[in-house]
mmCIF file of C-alpha atoms and ligand atoms in Angstrom:
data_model
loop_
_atom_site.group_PDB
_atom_site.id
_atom_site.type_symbol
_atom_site.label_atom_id
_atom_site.label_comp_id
_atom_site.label_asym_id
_atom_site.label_seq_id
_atom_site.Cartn_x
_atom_site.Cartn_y
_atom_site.Cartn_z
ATOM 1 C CA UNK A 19 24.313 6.452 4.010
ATOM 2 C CA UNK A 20 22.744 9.346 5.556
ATOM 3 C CA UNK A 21 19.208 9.269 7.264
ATOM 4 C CA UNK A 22 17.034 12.362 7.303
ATOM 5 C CA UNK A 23 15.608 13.398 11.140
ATOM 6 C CA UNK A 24 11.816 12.302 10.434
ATOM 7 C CA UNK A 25 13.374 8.790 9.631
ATOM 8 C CA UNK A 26 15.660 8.428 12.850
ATOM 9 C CA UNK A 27 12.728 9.843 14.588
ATOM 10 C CA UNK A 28 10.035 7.235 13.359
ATOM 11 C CA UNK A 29 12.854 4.593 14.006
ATOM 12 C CA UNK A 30 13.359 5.507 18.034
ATOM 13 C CA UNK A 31 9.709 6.034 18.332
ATOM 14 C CA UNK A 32 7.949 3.959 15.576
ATOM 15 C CA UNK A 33 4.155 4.746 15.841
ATOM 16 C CA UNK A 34 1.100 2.401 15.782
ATOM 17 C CA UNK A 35 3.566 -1.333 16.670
ATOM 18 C CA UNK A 36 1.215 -4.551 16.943
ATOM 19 C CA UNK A 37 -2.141 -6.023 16.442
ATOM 20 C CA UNK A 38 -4.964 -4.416 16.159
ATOM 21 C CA UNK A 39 -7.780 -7.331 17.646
ATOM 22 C CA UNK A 40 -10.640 -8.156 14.963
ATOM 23 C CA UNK A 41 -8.818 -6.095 12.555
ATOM 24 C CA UNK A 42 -11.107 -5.586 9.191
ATOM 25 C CA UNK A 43 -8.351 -6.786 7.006
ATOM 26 C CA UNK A 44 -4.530 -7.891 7.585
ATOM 27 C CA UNK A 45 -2.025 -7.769 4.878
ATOM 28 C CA UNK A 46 1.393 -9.817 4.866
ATOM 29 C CA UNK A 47 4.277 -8.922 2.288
ATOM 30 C CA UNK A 48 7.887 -10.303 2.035
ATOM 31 C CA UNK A 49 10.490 -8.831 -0.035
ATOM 32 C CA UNK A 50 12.724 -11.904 -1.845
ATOM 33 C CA UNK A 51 15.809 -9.566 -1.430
ATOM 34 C CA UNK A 52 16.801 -8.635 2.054
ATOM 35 C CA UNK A 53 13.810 -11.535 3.413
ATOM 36 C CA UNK A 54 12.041 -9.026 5.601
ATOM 37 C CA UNK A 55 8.197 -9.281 6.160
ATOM 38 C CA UNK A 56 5.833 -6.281 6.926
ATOM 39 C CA UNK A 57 2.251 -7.220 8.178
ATOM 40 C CA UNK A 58 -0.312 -4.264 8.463
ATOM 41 C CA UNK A 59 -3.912 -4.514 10.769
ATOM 42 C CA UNK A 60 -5.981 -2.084 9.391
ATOM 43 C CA UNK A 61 -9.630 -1.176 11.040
ATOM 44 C CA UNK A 62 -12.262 0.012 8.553
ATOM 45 C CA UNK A 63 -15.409 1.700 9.194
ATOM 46 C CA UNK A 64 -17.729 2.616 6.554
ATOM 47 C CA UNK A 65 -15.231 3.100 3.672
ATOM 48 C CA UNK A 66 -12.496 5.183 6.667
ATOM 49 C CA UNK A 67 -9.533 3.363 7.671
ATOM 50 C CA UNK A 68 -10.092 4.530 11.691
ATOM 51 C CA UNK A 69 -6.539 2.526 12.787
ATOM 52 C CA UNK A 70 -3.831 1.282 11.345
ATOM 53 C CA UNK A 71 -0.815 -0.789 13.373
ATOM 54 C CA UNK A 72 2.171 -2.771 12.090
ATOM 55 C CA UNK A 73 4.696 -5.409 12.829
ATOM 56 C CA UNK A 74 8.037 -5.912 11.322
ATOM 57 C CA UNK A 75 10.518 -8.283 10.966
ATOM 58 C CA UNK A 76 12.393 -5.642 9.097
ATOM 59 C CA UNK A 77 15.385 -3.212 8.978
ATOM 60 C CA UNK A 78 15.552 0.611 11.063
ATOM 61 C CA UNK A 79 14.119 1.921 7.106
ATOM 62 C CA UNK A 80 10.922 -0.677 6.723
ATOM 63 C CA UNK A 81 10.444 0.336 10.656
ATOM 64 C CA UNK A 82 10.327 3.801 9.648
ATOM 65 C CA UNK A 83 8.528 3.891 6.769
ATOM 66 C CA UNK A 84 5.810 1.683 8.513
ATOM 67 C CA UNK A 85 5.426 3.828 11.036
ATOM 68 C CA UNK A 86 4.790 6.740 8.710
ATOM 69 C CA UNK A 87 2.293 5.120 6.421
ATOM 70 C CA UNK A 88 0.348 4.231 9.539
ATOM 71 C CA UNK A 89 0.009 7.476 10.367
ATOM 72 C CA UNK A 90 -0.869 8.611 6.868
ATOM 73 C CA UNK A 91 -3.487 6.322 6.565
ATOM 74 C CA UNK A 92 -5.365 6.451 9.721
ATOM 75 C CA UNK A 93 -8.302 8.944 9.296
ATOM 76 C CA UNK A 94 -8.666 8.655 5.302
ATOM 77 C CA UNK A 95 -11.199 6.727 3.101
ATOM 78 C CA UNK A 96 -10.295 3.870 1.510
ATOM 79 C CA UNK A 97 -9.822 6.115 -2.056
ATOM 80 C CA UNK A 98 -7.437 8.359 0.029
ATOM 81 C CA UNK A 99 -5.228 5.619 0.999
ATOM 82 C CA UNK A 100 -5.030 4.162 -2.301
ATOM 83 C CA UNK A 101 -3.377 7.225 -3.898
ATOM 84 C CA UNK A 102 -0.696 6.929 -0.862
ATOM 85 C CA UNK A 103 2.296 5.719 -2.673
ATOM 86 C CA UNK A 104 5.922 4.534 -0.832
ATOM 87 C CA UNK A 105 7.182 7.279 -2.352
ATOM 88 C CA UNK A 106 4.383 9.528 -0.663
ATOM 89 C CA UNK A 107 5.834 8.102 2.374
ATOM 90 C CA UNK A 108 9.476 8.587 1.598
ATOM 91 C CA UNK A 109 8.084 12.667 1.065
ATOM 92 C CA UNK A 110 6.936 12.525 4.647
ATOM 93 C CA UNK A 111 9.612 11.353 5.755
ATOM 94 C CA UNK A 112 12.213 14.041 4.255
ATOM 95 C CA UNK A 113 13.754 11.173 2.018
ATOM 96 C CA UNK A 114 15.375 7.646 2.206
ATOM 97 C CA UNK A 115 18.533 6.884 0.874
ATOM 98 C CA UNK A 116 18.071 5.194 -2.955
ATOM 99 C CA UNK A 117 19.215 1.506 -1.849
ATOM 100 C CA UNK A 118 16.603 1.478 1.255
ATOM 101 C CA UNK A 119 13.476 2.784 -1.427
ATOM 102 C CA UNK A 120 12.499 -1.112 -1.560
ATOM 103 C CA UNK A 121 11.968 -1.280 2.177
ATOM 104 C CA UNK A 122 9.462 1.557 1.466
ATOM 105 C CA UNK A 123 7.262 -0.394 -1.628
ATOM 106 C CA UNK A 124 7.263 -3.363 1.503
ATOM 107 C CA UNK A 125 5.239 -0.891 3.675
ATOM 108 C CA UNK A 126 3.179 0.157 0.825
ATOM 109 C CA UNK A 127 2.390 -3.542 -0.221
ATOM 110 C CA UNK A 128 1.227 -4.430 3.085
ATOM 111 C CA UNK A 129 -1.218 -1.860 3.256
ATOM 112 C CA UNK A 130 -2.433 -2.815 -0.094
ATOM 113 C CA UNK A 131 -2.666 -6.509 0.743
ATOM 114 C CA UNK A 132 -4.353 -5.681 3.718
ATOM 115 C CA UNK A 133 -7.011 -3.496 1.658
ATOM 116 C CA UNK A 134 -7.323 -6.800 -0.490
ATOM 117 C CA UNK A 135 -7.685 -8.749 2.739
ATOM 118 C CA UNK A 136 -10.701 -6.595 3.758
ATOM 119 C CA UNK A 137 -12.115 -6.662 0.022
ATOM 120 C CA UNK A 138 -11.980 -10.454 0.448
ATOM 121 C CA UNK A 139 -14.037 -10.909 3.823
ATOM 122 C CA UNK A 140 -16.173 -7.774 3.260
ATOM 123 C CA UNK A 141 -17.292 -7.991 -0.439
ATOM 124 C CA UNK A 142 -16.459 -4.378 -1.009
ATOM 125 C CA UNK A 143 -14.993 -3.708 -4.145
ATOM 126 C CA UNK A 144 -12.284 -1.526 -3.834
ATOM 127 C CA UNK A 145 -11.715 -0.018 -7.378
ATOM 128 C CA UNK A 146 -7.916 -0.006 -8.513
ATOM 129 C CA UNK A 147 -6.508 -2.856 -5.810
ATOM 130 C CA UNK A 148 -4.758 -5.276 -7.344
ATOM 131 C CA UNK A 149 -3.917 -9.033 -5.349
ATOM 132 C CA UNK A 150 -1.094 -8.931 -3.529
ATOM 133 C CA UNK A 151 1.619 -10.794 -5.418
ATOM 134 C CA UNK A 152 3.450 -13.782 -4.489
ATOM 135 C CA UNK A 153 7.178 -12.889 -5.312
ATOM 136 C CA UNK A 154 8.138 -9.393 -4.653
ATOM 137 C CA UNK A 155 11.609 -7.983 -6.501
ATOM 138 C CA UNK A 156 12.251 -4.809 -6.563
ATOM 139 C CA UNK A 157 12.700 -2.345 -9.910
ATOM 140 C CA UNK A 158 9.261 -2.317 -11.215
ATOM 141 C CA UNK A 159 7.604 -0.280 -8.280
ATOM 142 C CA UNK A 160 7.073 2.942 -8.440
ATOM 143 C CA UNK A 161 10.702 4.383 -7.810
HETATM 144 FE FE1 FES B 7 14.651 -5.344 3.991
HETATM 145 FE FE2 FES B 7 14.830 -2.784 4.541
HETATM 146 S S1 FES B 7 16.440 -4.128 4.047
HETATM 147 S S2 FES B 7 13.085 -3.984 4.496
#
């Protein structure tokens, strides 16, 4: 299994680890196959995601990929973030080997759930965001 640069990279130096405090919405996944859990704090103001952090109990790929989404994320509206698919991230990130693309829908999912989160307290409506599921497999995400 061979790791591109950007990934190794992310994975020494992940960006944006932790909480953020009174974040605007908080989004837990799980994945049912390798048991990891990704939680993303995102802070929202107006309809801009202004930061974004993570914590993983995840492997060196889900650490990477995390890192990289929070990064994509921070700065963009709400819309923008929606169209930011794991396999977006897996572009920025020069690639992840095919058997670690699930531990890239887990970063994905987070950030969704914790759009859903923030629908939830806030009332906003946020047009295309499904509930976060209760079971994840992987195989029906976007590959
Ligand atoms: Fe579970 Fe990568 S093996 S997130």
């Amino acid at each position: 299994m061979e790791y591109s640069e950007k990934v190794m990279e992310h994975f020494m130096n992940p960006r944006n680890v932790g909480e953020i405090e009174a974040a605007s919405g908080v989004g837990t996944v799980g994945n049912v196959q390798c048991g990891d859990i990704m939680r993303v704090f995102l802070k929202i103001e107006g309809d801009v995601v202004t930061d974004a952090s993570f914590k993983t109990f995840g492997c060196g790929a889900a650490v990477a990929t995390s890192s990289m989404a929070t990064e994509l994320v921070k700065g963009k509206t709400i819309a923008e973030v929606m169209q930011i698919t794991n396999k977006a991230v897996m572009d920025a990130l020069d690639g992840l080997p095919a058997v670690k693309a699930h531990c890239s829908v887990l970063a994905e999912e987070a950030v969704q759930a914790a759009l859903w989160d923030y629908s939830q307290k806030s009332g906003v409506v946020i047009e295309g965001l499904k509930p976060p599921k209760e079971e994840h497999e992987h195989g029906h995400h976007h590959a």
